[in-house]
């Protein structure tokens, strides 16, 4: 924001540039304004002793890589629940939700996540938070946001009886005809979303949205320069969505190999989001499955199915996006899980640690509409850079929770990491 921002020079360290090349020794990364100006030998016109103009970061013995991108993070579902906050339907409201979201994204950023895609939220909270960050009112990750999910009767998020419909505070928006869906696309576009989120059945048991409805949404959205993502766990819905021209598919757990072939043919990525399932499974193992609010054994089956989807997708050349569903529940806290999906890609998806990092940075730029602009440490890229005191190639889990971060640079600006310890701790309510 200030005109006289210092040039940042990162000296030494081990560079993971996310091009896919192996880690190499860094001499100097030069950041000017919000972009990376050069990578390699220190340019002759940079004078490190001019501390008024140059900020030098010495990364000796550390690892430098692009900021992580979480392609699936909700920030306005109402979590964490804060002690003393009114609970229950009808007590949520946009004003409080927006302030809470503004705090939550601070935790996201300080865990090394410099961009998020937000596939669904309440009101236009996410649009507001995105713009406040973009316009410099506050710090936060880059945000690429959808609005309420377009659903029909019986889809995920249609939780109230038909005579109630979806209330204003719901994250779903009932639209039972293609015409109603098109109207909702127009309404959301008018209010500034980046993409439309459609959602089929909760767990893929049957296809709820007709293909012609998906086509209507895609046609209207694309004409208005909005992209379309769909929550689809089922086989039929996944295939129909691919054929209808959606831009990416979230989950796809139950897709058959033939459905995946349709996805490959459409040339679109899948965002498996195994982290959420893995968290539920861990909880079941710890607390006993009967104490977990979500069907533990079904989650286990879906998790195993996703392992197959990951392997088969790689075989078919389907790109996999990396996202976690952070913020969709009280047990998916901000700042903790954003790099968990990389561990799952390595342990269950056949990825090497380097491939997982490339997926969560360079490839994930697609999910925030910035492909080729962010996610690599190359001249000309947006300057989103993190530095760690442990090697993520040796152990992919060191990326989790921001514990090993020494620096976070977002949009060419150094982020103060200190508040992660005190300022950002709001007291969570016992549920
Ligand atoms: Zn989600």
CSV table of N, CA and C in Angstrom, one decimal, residues 97-237:
chain,number,residue,atom,x,y,z
A,97,UNK,N,-21.0,-12.8,11.4
A,97,UNK,CA,-20.3,-13.8,10.5
A,97,UNK,C,-19.1,-13.2,9.8
A,98,UNK,N,-19.3,-12.0,9.3
A,98,UNK,CA,-18.3,-11.3,8.6
A,98,UNK,C,-17.1,-11.0,9.4
A,99,UNK,N,-17.3,-10.5,10.7
A,99,UNK,CA,-16.2,-10.2,11.6
A,99,UNK,C,-15.5,-11.5,12.0
A,100,UNK,N,-16.2,-12.5,12.2
A,100,UNK,CA,-15.6,-13.8,12.6
A,100,UNK,C,-14.8,-14.3,11.4
A,101,UNK,N,-15.3,-14.2,10.2
A,101,UNK,CA,-14.6,-14.7,9.0
A,101,UNK,C,-13.3,-13.9,8.9
A,102,UNK,N,-13.3,-12.6,9.1
A,102,UNK,CA,-12.2,-11.7,9.0
A,102,UNK,C,-11.0,-12.2,9.9
A,103,UNK,N,-11.5,-12.7,11.1
A,103,UNK,CA,-10.5,-13.2,12.1
A,103,UNK,C,-9.9,-14.6,11.6
A,104,UNK,N,-10.9,-15.4,11.2
A,104,UNK,CA,-10.5,-16.8,10.8
A,104,UNK,C,-9.4,-16.8,9.7
A,105,UNK,N,-9.5,-15.9,8.8
A,105,UNK,CA,-8.6,-15.9,7.6
A,105,UNK,C,-7.2,-15.5,8.1
A,106,UNK,N,-7.1,-14.8,9.2
A,106,UNK,CA,-5.8,-14.4,9.7
A,106,UNK,C,-5.0,-15.7,10.1
A,107,UNK,N,-5.7,-16.6,10.7
A,107,UNK,CA,-5.1,-17.9,11.1
A,107,UNK,C,-4.7,-18.7,9.9
A,108,UNK,N,-5.5,-18.6,8.8
A,108,UNK,CA,-5.2,-19.3,7.6
A,108,UNK,C,-3.9,-18.8,7.0
A,109,UNK,N,-3.8,-17.5,6.9
A,109,UNK,CA,-2.6,-16.9,6.3
A,109,UNK,C,-1.4,-17.2,7.1
A,110,UNK,N,-1.5,-17.2,8.4
A,110,UNK,CA,-0.3,-17.4,9.3
A,110,UNK,C,0.0,-18.8,9.4
A,111,UNK,N,-0.7,-19.7,8.7
A,111,UNK,CA,-0.3,-21.1,8.7
A,111,UNK,C,0.4,-21.4,7.3
A,112,UNK,N,0.7,-20.3,6.6
A,112,UNK,CA,1.4,-20.5,5.3
A,112,UNK,C,0.5,-20.6,4.1
A,113,UNK,N,-0.8,-20.4,4.3
A,113,UNK,CA,-1.7,-20.5,3.2
A,113,UNK,C,-2.0,-19.1,2.6
A,114,UNK,N,-1.5,-18.9,1.4
A,114,UNK,CA,-1.6,-17.5,0.9
A,114,UNK,C,-2.8,-17.3,-0.1
A,115,UNK,N,-3.5,-18.4,-0.4
A,115,UNK,CA,-4.7,-18.3,-1.3
A,115,UNK,C,-5.6,-19.4,-0.9
A,116,UNK,N,-6.9,-19.1,-0.9
A,116,UNK,CA,-8.0,-20.1,-0.7
A,116,UNK,C,-9.1,-20.0,-1.7
A,117,UNK,N,-9.7,-21.1,-2.1
A,117,UNK,CA,-10.9,-21.1,-2.8
A,117,UNK,C,-12.0,-21.4,-1.8
A,118,UNK,N,-13.1,-20.7,-1.9
A,118,UNK,CA,-14.2,-20.9,-0.9
A,118,UNK,C,-15.5,-21.3,-1.6
A,119,UNK,N,-15.6,-22.7,-1.7
A,119,UNK,CA,-16.8,-23.2,-2.5
A,119,UNK,C,-18.1,-23.2,-1.7
A,120,UNK,N,-18.6,-22.1,-1.3
A,120,UNK,CA,-19.8,-22.0,-0.6
A,120,UNK,C,-19.7,-21.3,0.7
A,121,UNK,N,-20.8,-20.5,1.0
A,121,UNK,CA,-20.8,-19.8,2.3
A,121,UNK,C,-22.1,-19.1,2.5
A,122,UNK,N,-22.2,-18.4,3.6
A,122,UNK,CA,-23.5,-17.7,3.9
A,122,UNK,C,-23.5,-16.3,3.4
A,123,UNK,N,-24.7,-15.8,3.0
A,123,UNK,CA,-24.9,-14.5,2.5
A,123,UNK,C,-23.8,-14.2,1.4
A,124,UNK,N,-23.3,-12.9,1.4
A,124,UNK,CA,-22.1,-12.7,0.6
A,124,UNK,C,-20.9,-12.3,1.5
A,125,UNK,N,-20.9,-12.9,2.6
A,125,UNK,CA,-19.8,-12.7,3.6
A,125,UNK,C,-18.5,-12.9,3.0
A,126,UNK,N,-18.3,-13.9,2.2
A,126,UNK,CA,-17.0,-14.2,1.6
A,126,UNK,C,-16.6,-13.2,0.6
A,127,UNK,N,-17.5,-12.7,-0.2
A,127,UNK,CA,-17.3,-11.6,-1.1
A,127,UNK,C,-16.7,-10.4,-0.4
A,128,UNK,N,-17.4,-10.1,0.7
A,128,UNK,CA,-17.0,-8.9,1.5
A,128,UNK,C,-15.6,-9.1,2.1
A,129,UNK,N,-15.3,-10.3,2.6
A,129,UNK,CA,-14.0,-10.5,3.2
A,129,UNK,C,-12.9,-10.5,2.1
A,130,UNK,N,-13.2,-11.1,1.0
A,130,UNK,CA,-12.3,-11.1,-0.1
A,130,UNK,C,-11.9,-9.7,-0.5
A,131,UNK,N,-12.9,-8.8,-0.7
A,131,UNK,CA,-12.7,-7.5,-1.1
A,131,UNK,C,-12.0,-6.6,-0.1
A,132,UNK,N,-12.3,-6.9,1.2
A,132,UNK,CA,-11.5,-6.1,2.3
A,132,UNK,C,-10.1,-6.4,2.2
A,133,UNK,N,-9.7,-7.7,1.9
A,133,UNK,CA,-8.3,-8.1,1.8
A,133,UNK,C,-7.7,-7.4,0.5
A,134,UNK,N,-8.4,-7.6,-0.6
A,134,UNK,CA,-7.9,-7.1,-1.9
A,134,UNK,C,-7.7,-5.6,-1.8
A,135,UNK,N,-8.6,-4.9,-1.2
A,135,UNK,CA,-8.5,-3.4,-1.1
A,135,UNK,C,-7.6,-2.9,0.0
A,136,UNK,N,-7.0,-3.8,0.7
A,136,UNK,CA,-6.0,-3.4,1.7
A,136,UNK,C,-6.6,-3.0,3.1
A,137,UNK,N,-7.9,-3.3,3.3
A,137,UNK,CA,-8.4,-2.9,4.6
A,137,UNK,C,-7.8,-3.8,5.7
A,138,UNK,N,-7.4,-5.0,5.3
A,138,UNK,CA,-6.8,-6.0,6.3
A,138,UNK,C,-6.0,-7.0,5.5
A,139,UNK,N,-5.2,-7.7,6.3
A,139,UNK,CA,-4.4,-8.8,5.7
A,139,UNK,C,-5.3,-10.0,5.6
A,140,UNK,N,-4.8,-10.9,4.7
A,140,UNK,CA,-5.5,-12.2,4.6
A,140,UNK,C,-5.0,-12.9,3.3
A,141,UNK,N,-5.4,-14.1,3.1
A,141,UNK,CA,-5.1,-14.8,1.9
A,141,UNK,C,-5.9,-14.3,0.7
A,142,UNK,N,-5.4,-14.5,-0.5
A,142,UNK,CA,-6.2,-14.3,-1.7
A,142,UNK,C,-7.4,-15.2,-1.6
A,143,UNK,N,-8.5,-14.6,-1.9
A,143,UNK,CA,-9.8,-15.4,-1.9
A,143,UNK,C,-10.5,-15.5,-3.2
A,144,UNK,N,-11.0,-16.6,-3.5
A,144,UNK,CA,-11.7,-16.8,-4.8
A,144,UNK,C,-13.0,-17.5,-4.3
A,145,UNK,N,-14.1,-16.9,-4.4
A,145,UNK,CA,-15.3,-17.3,-3.6
A,145,UNK,C,-16.5,-17.6,-4.5
A,146,UNK,N,-17.3,-18.5,-3.9
A,146,UNK,CA,-18.7,-18.8,-4.4
A,146,UNK,C,-19.6,-18.2,-3.4
A,147,UNK,N,-20.9,-18.3,-3.7
A,147,UNK,CA,-21.9,-17.9,-2.7
A,147,UNK,C,-22.6,-19.1,-2.1
A,148,UNK,N,-23.9,-19.0,-1.9
A,148,UNK,CA,-24.7,-20.2,-1.4
A,148,UNK,C,-24.8,-21.2,-2.5
A,149,UNK,N,-24.8,-22.5,-2.1
A,149,UNK,CA,-24.8,-23.6,-3.1
A,149,UNK,C,-26.2,-23.7,-3.7
A,150,UNK,N,-26.2,-23.9,-5.0
A,150,UNK,CA,-27.4,-24.1,-5.7
A,150,UNK,C,-27.8,-25.5,-5.6
A,151,UNK,N,-29.0,-25.8,-5.0
A,151,UNK,CA,-29.4,-27.1,-4.7
A,151,UNK,C,-30.9,-27.3,-5.1
A,152,UNK,N,-31.4,-28.5,-5.2
A,152,UNK,CA,-32.8,-28.8,-5.3
A,152,UNK,C,-33.2,-29.6,-4.1
A,153,UNK,N,-34.5,-29.9,-4.0
A,153,UNK,CA,-35.0,-30.7,-2.9
A,153,UNK,C,-34.2,-32.0,-2.7
A,154,UNK,N,-33.8,-32.3,-1.5
A,154,UNK,CA,-33.1,-33.5,-1.2
A,154,UNK,C,-31.6,-33.5,-1.4
A,155,UNK,N,-31.0,-32.4,-1.9
A,155,UNK,CA,-29.6,-32.3,-2.0
A,155,UNK,C,-29.0,-31.9,-0.7
A,156,UNK,N,-27.7,-32.0,-0.6
A,156,UNK,CA,-26.9,-31.6,0.6
A,156,UNK,C,-27.4,-30.1,0.9
A,157,UNK,N,-27.5,-29.8,2.2
A,157,UNK,CA,-27.8,-28.5,2.7
A,157,UNK,C,-29.3,-28.1,2.5
A,158,UNK,N,-30.1,-29.1,2.0
A,158,UNK,CA,-31.6,-28.9,2.1
A,158,UNK,C,-32.1,-29.5,3.4
A,159,UNK,N,-31.8,-28.8,4.5
A,159,UNK,CA,-32.0,-29.5,5.8
A,159,UNK,C,-33.4,-29.2,6.4
A,160,UNK,N,-34.1,-28.3,5.9
A,160,UNK,CA,-35.4,-27.9,6.5
A,160,UNK,C,-36.5,-28.5,5.7
A,161,UNK,N,-37.7,-28.6,6.4
A,161,UNK,CA,-38.9,-29.1,5.6
A,161,UNK,C,-39.2,-28.2,4.4
A,162,UNK,N,-40.0,-28.8,3.5
A,162,UNK,CA,-40.2,-28.1,2.2
A,162,UNK,C,-41.0,-26.8,2.5
A,163,UNK,N,-41.8,-26.8,3.6
A,163,UNK,CA,-42.6,-25.6,3.8
A,163,UNK,C,-41.8,-24.4,4.4
A,164,UNK,N,-40.5,-24.8,4.8
A,164,UNK,CA,-39.6,-23.7,5.2
A,164,UNK,C,-38.7,-23.3,4.1
A,165,UNK,N,-38.3,-24.3,3.3
A,165,UNK,CA,-37.3,-24.0,2.2
A,165,UNK,C,-35.9,-23.8,2.8
A,166,UNK,N,-35.1,-23.1,2.2
A,166,UNK,CA,-33.8,-22.8,2.7
A,166,UNK,C,-33.8,-21.3,3.3
A,167,UNK,N,-33.7,-21.2,4.6
A,167,UNK,CA,-33.7,-19.9,5.2
A,167,UNK,C,-32.5,-19.0,4.7
A,168,UNK,N,-32.6,-17.7,5.0
A,168,UNK,CA,-31.6,-16.8,4.5
A,168,UNK,C,-30.2,-17.1,5.0
A,169,UNK,N,-30.1,-17.7,6.2
A,169,UNK,CA,-28.8,-17.9,6.8
A,169,UNK,C,-28.2,-19.3,6.3
A,170,UNK,N,-29.0,-20.0,5.5
A,170,UNK,CA,-28.5,-21.3,5.0
A,170,UNK,C,-27.4,-21.2,4.0
A,171,UNK,N,-26.5,-22.2,3.9
A,171,UNK,CA,-25.5,-22.2,2.9
A,171,UNK,C,-26.0,-22.8,1.6
A,172,UNK,N,-27.2,-23.3,1.6
A,172,UNK,CA,-27.8,-23.8,0.4
A,172,UNK,C,-28.9,-22.9,-0.1
A,173,UNK,N,-29.2,-22.9,-1.4
A,173,UNK,CA,-30.2,-22.0,-1.9
A,173,UNK,C,-31.1,-22.9,-2.8
A,174,UNK,N,-32.3,-23.2,-2.3
A,174,UNK,CA,-33.2,-24.1,-3.1
A,174,UNK,C,-33.5,-23.4,-4.4
A,175,UNK,N,-33.4,-24.2,-5.5
A,175,UNK,CA,-33.8,-23.8,-6.8
A,175,UNK,C,-34.3,-25.1,-7.5
A,176,UNK,N,-35.6,-25.2,-7.7
A,176,UNK,CA,-36.1,-26.5,-8.1
A,176,UNK,C,-36.4,-26.6,-9.6
A,177,UNK,N,-36.0,-25.6,-10.4
A,177,UNK,CA,-36.1,-25.6,-11.8
A,177,UNK,C,-34.9,-25.0,-12.4
A,178,UNK,N,-34.6,-25.3,-13.7
A,178,UNK,CA,-33.5,-24.7,-14.3
A,178,UNK,C,-33.6,-23.2,-14.4
A,179,UNK,N,-34.8,-22.7,-14.5
A,179,UNK,CA,-35.0,-21.2,-14.6
A,179,UNK,C,-34.6,-20.6,-13.2
A,180,UNK,N,-35.0,-21.2,-12.2
A,180,UNK,CA,-34.7,-20.7,-10.8
A,180,UNK,C,-33.2,-20.7,-10.6
A,181,UNK,N,-32.6,-21.7,-11.1
A,181,UNK,CA,-31.1,-21.8,-11.0
A,181,UNK,C,-30.4,-20.7,-11.8
A,182,UNK,N,-30.9,-20.4,-13.0
A,182,UNK,CA,-30.3,-19.4,-13.8
A,182,UNK,C,-30.5,-18.0,-13.1
A,183,UNK,N,-31.7,-17.8,-12.5
A,183,UNK,CA,-31.9,-16.5,-11.8
A,183,UNK,C,-30.9,-16.4,-10.6
A,184,UNK,N,-30.7,-17.5,-9.9
A,184,UNK,CA,-29.7,-17.5,-8.8
A,184,UNK,C,-28.3,-17.2,-9.3
A,185,UNK,N,-27.9,-17.8,-10.4
A,185,UNK,CA,-26.6,-17.5,-11.0
A,185,UNK,C,-26.5,-16.0,-11.2
A,186,UNK,N,-27.5,-15.4,-11.8
A,186,UNK,CA,-27.5,-14.0,-12.1
A,186,UNK,C,-27.4,-13.2,-10.8
A,187,UNK,N,-28.2,-13.6,-9.8
A,187,UNK,CA,-28.2,-12.8,-8.5
A,187,UNK,C,-26.8,-12.9,-7.9
A,188,UNK,N,-26.2,-14.1,-7.9
A,188,UNK,CA,-24.8,-14.2,-7.2
A,188,UNK,C,-23.8,-13.5,-8.0
A,189,UNK,N,-23.9,-13.5,-9.4
A,189,UNK,CA,-22.9,-12.8,-10.2
A,189,UNK,C,-23.0,-11.3,-9.9
A,190,UNK,N,-24.2,-10.8,-9.8
A,190,UNK,CA,-24.4,-9.4,-9.5
A,190,UNK,C,-23.7,-9.0,-8.2
A,191,UNK,N,-23.7,-9.9,-7.2
A,191,UNK,CA,-23.1,-9.6,-5.9
A,191,UNK,C,-21.6,-10.0,-5.8
A,192,UNK,N,-21.0,-10.4,-7.0
A,192,UNK,CA,-19.6,-10.4,-7.0
A,192,UNK,C,-18.9,-11.7,-6.7
A,193,UNK,N,-19.6,-12.9,-6.8
A,193,UNK,CA,-18.9,-14.1,-6.6
A,193,UNK,C,-17.9,-14.4,-7.8
A,194,UNK,N,-16.9,-15.2,-7.6
A,194,UNK,CA,-16.0,-15.6,-8.6
A,194,UNK,C,-16.5,-16.9,-9.3
A,195,UNK,N,-17.2,-17.7,-8.6
A,195,UNK,CA,-17.7,-18.9,-9.2
A,195,UNK,C,-19.0,-19.4,-8.5
A,196,UNK,N,-19.7,-20.3,-9.2
A,196,UNK,CA,-20.9,-20.8,-8.7
A,196,UNK,C,-20.7,-22.2,-8.2
A,197,UNK,N,-21.3,-22.5,-7.0
A,197,UNK,CA,-21.2,-23.8,-6.5
A,197,UNK,C,-22.5,-24.5,-6.6
A,198,UNK,N,-22.6,-25.6,-7.3
A,198,UNK,CA,-23.8,-26.4,-7.3
A,198,UNK,C,-23.6,-27.6,-6.3
A,199,UNK,N,-24.6,-28.2,-5.8
A,199,UNK,CA,-24.4,-29.3,-5.0
A,199,UNK,C,-25.4,-30.4,-5.2
A,200,UNK,N,-25.0,-31.6,-5.4
A,200,UNK,CA,-25.9,-32.8,-5.6
A,200,UNK,C,-26.1,-33.4,-4.2
A,201,UNK,N,-26.4,-34.7,-4.1
A,201,UNK,CA,-26.7,-35.3,-2.9
A,201,UNK,C,-25.5,-35.3,-1.9
A,202,UNK,N,-25.9,-35.4,-0.6
A,202,UNK,CA,-24.8,-35.3,0.5
A,202,UNK,C,-23.8,-36.4,0.2
A,203,UNK,N,-24.2,-37.7,0.1
A,203,UNK,CA,-23.1,-38.7,0.0
A,203,UNK,C,-23.1,-39.5,-1.2
A,204,UNK,N,-23.9,-39.1,-2.2
A,204,UNK,CA,-23.8,-39.7,-3.5
A,204,UNK,C,-24.7,-40.9,-3.7
A,205,UNK,N,-25.7,-41.0,-2.8
A,205,UNK,CA,-26.6,-42.1,-2.9
A,205,UNK,C,-27.4,-42.1,-4.2
A,206,UNK,N,-27.8,-41.0,-4.7
A,206,UNK,CA,-28.5,-40.9,-6.0
A,206,UNK,C,-28.3,-39.5,-6.6
A,207,UNK,N,-28.5,-39.4,-7.9
A,207,UNK,CA,-28.3,-38.2,-8.6
A,207,UNK,C,-29.5,-37.3,-8.4
A,208,UNK,N,-29.3,-36.1,-7.9
A,208,UNK,CA,-30.4,-35.2,-7.5
A,208,UNK,C,-30.6,-34.1,-8.6
A,209,UNK,N,-29.5,-33.6,-9.2
A,209,UNK,CA,-29.6,-32.6,-10.2
A,209,UNK,C,-29.6,-33.2,-11.6
A,210,UNK,N,-30.6,-32.7,-12.4
A,210,UNK,CA,-30.6,-33.3,-13.8
A,210,UNK,C,-29.5,-32.6,-14.6
A,211,UNK,N,-29.1,-33.4,-15.7
A,211,UNK,CA,-28.1,-32.9,-16.5
A,211,UNK,C,-28.4,-31.5,-17.2
A,212,UNK,N,-29.7,-31.4,-17.6
A,212,UNK,CA,-30.1,-30.2,-18.2
A,212,UNK,C,-30.1,-29.0,-17.3
A,213,UNK,N,-30.2,-29.3,-16.0
A,213,UNK,CA,-30.1,-28.2,-15.0
A,213,UNK,C,-28.7,-27.8,-14.8
A,214,UNK,N,-27.8,-28.8,-14.8
A,214,UNK,CA,-26.4,-28.4,-14.7
A,214,UNK,C,-25.9,-27.6,-15.9
A,215,UNK,N,-26.4,-28.0,-17.1
A,215,UNK,CA,-26.1,-27.3,-18.3
A,215,UNK,C,-26.6,-25.9,-18.3
A,216,UNK,N,-27.8,-25.7,-17.8
A,216,UNK,CA,-28.4,-24.3,-17.7
A,216,UNK,C,-27.5,-23.4,-16.8
A,217,UNK,N,-27.0,-24.0,-15.7
A,217,UNK,CA,-26.2,-23.2,-14.7
A,217,UNK,C,-24.8,-22.9,-15.4
A,218,UNK,N,-24.2,-23.9,-16.0
A,218,UNK,CA,-22.9,-23.7,-16.7
A,218,UNK,C,-23.0,-22.7,-17.8
A,219,UNK,N,-24.1,-22.8,-18.6
A,219,UNK,CA,-24.3,-21.9,-19.7
A,219,UNK,C,-24.4,-20.4,-19.2
A,220,UNK,N,-25.2,-20.2,-18.2
A,220,UNK,CA,-25.4,-18.9,-17.7
A,220,UNK,C,-24.2,-18.3,-17.0
A,221,UNK,N,-23.6,-19.2,-16.2
A,221,UNK,CA,-22.4,-18.8,-15.5
A,221,UNK,C,-21.2,-18.4,-16.5
A,222,UNK,N,-21.0,-19.3,-17.4
A,222,UNK,CA,-19.8,-19.1,-18.3
A,222,UNK,C,-20.1,-17.8,-19.1
A,223,UNK,N,-21.3,-17.6,-19.6
A,223,UNK,CA,-21.6,-16.4,-20.3
A,223,UNK,C,-21.2,-15.1,-19.5
A,224,UNK,N,-21.4,-15.2,-18.2
A,224,UNK,CA,-21.1,-14.1,-17.3
A,224,UNK,C,-19.7,-14.2,-16.7
A,225,UNK,N,-18.9,-15.0,-17.3
A,225,UNK,CA,-17.5,-15.1,-16.8
A,225,UNK,C,-17.3,-15.7,-15.4
A,226,UNK,N,-18.3,-16.5,-15.0
A,226,UNK,CA,-18.2,-17.1,-13.7
A,226,UNK,C,-17.9,-18.6,-14.0
A,227,UNK,N,-17.1,-19.2,-13.1
A,227,UNK,CA,-16.8,-20.6,-13.3
A,227,UNK,C,-17.8,-21.4,-12.4
A,228,UNK,N,-17.8,-22.7,-12.6
A,228,UNK,CA,-18.8,-23.6,-11.9
A,228,UNK,C,-18.1,-24.8,-11.3
A,229,UNK,N,-18.3,-25.0,-10.0
A,229,UNK,CA,-17.8,-26.2,-9.3
A,229,UNK,C,-19.1,-26.9,-8.8
A,230,UNK,N,-18.9,-28.2,-8.6
A,230,UNK,CA,-20.1,-29.0,-8.1
A,230,UNK,C,-19.6,-30.0,-7.0
A,231,UNK,N,-20.4,-30.0,-5.9
A,231,UNK,CA,-20.3,-31.1,-4.9
A,231,UNK,C,-21.0,-32.3,-5.5
A,232,UNK,N,-20.2,-33.3,-5.8
A,232,UNK,CA,-20.7,-34.5,-6.4
A,232,UNK,C,-19.9,-35.7,-5.9
A,233,UNK,N,-20.6,-36.5,-5.0
A,233,UNK,CA,-19.9,-37.7,-4.5
A,233,UNK,C,-20.3,-38.9,-5.4
A,234,UNK,N,-21.5,-38.8,-6.0
A,234,UNK,CA,-22.0,-40.0,-6.7
A,234,UNK,C,-21.4,-40.2,-8.1
A,235,UNK,N,-21.8,-41.4,-8.6
A,235,UNK,CA,-21.3,-41.7,-10.0
A,235,UNK,C,-22.1,-41.0,-11.0
A,236,UNK,N,-23.4,-41.0,-11.0
A,236,UNK,CA,-24.2,-40.4,-12.0
A,236,UNK,C,-24.0,-38.9,-12.1
A,237,UNK,N,-24.0,-38.3,-10.9
A,237,UNK,CA,-23.8,-36.8,-10.9
A,237,UNK,C,-22.5,-36.4,-11.4
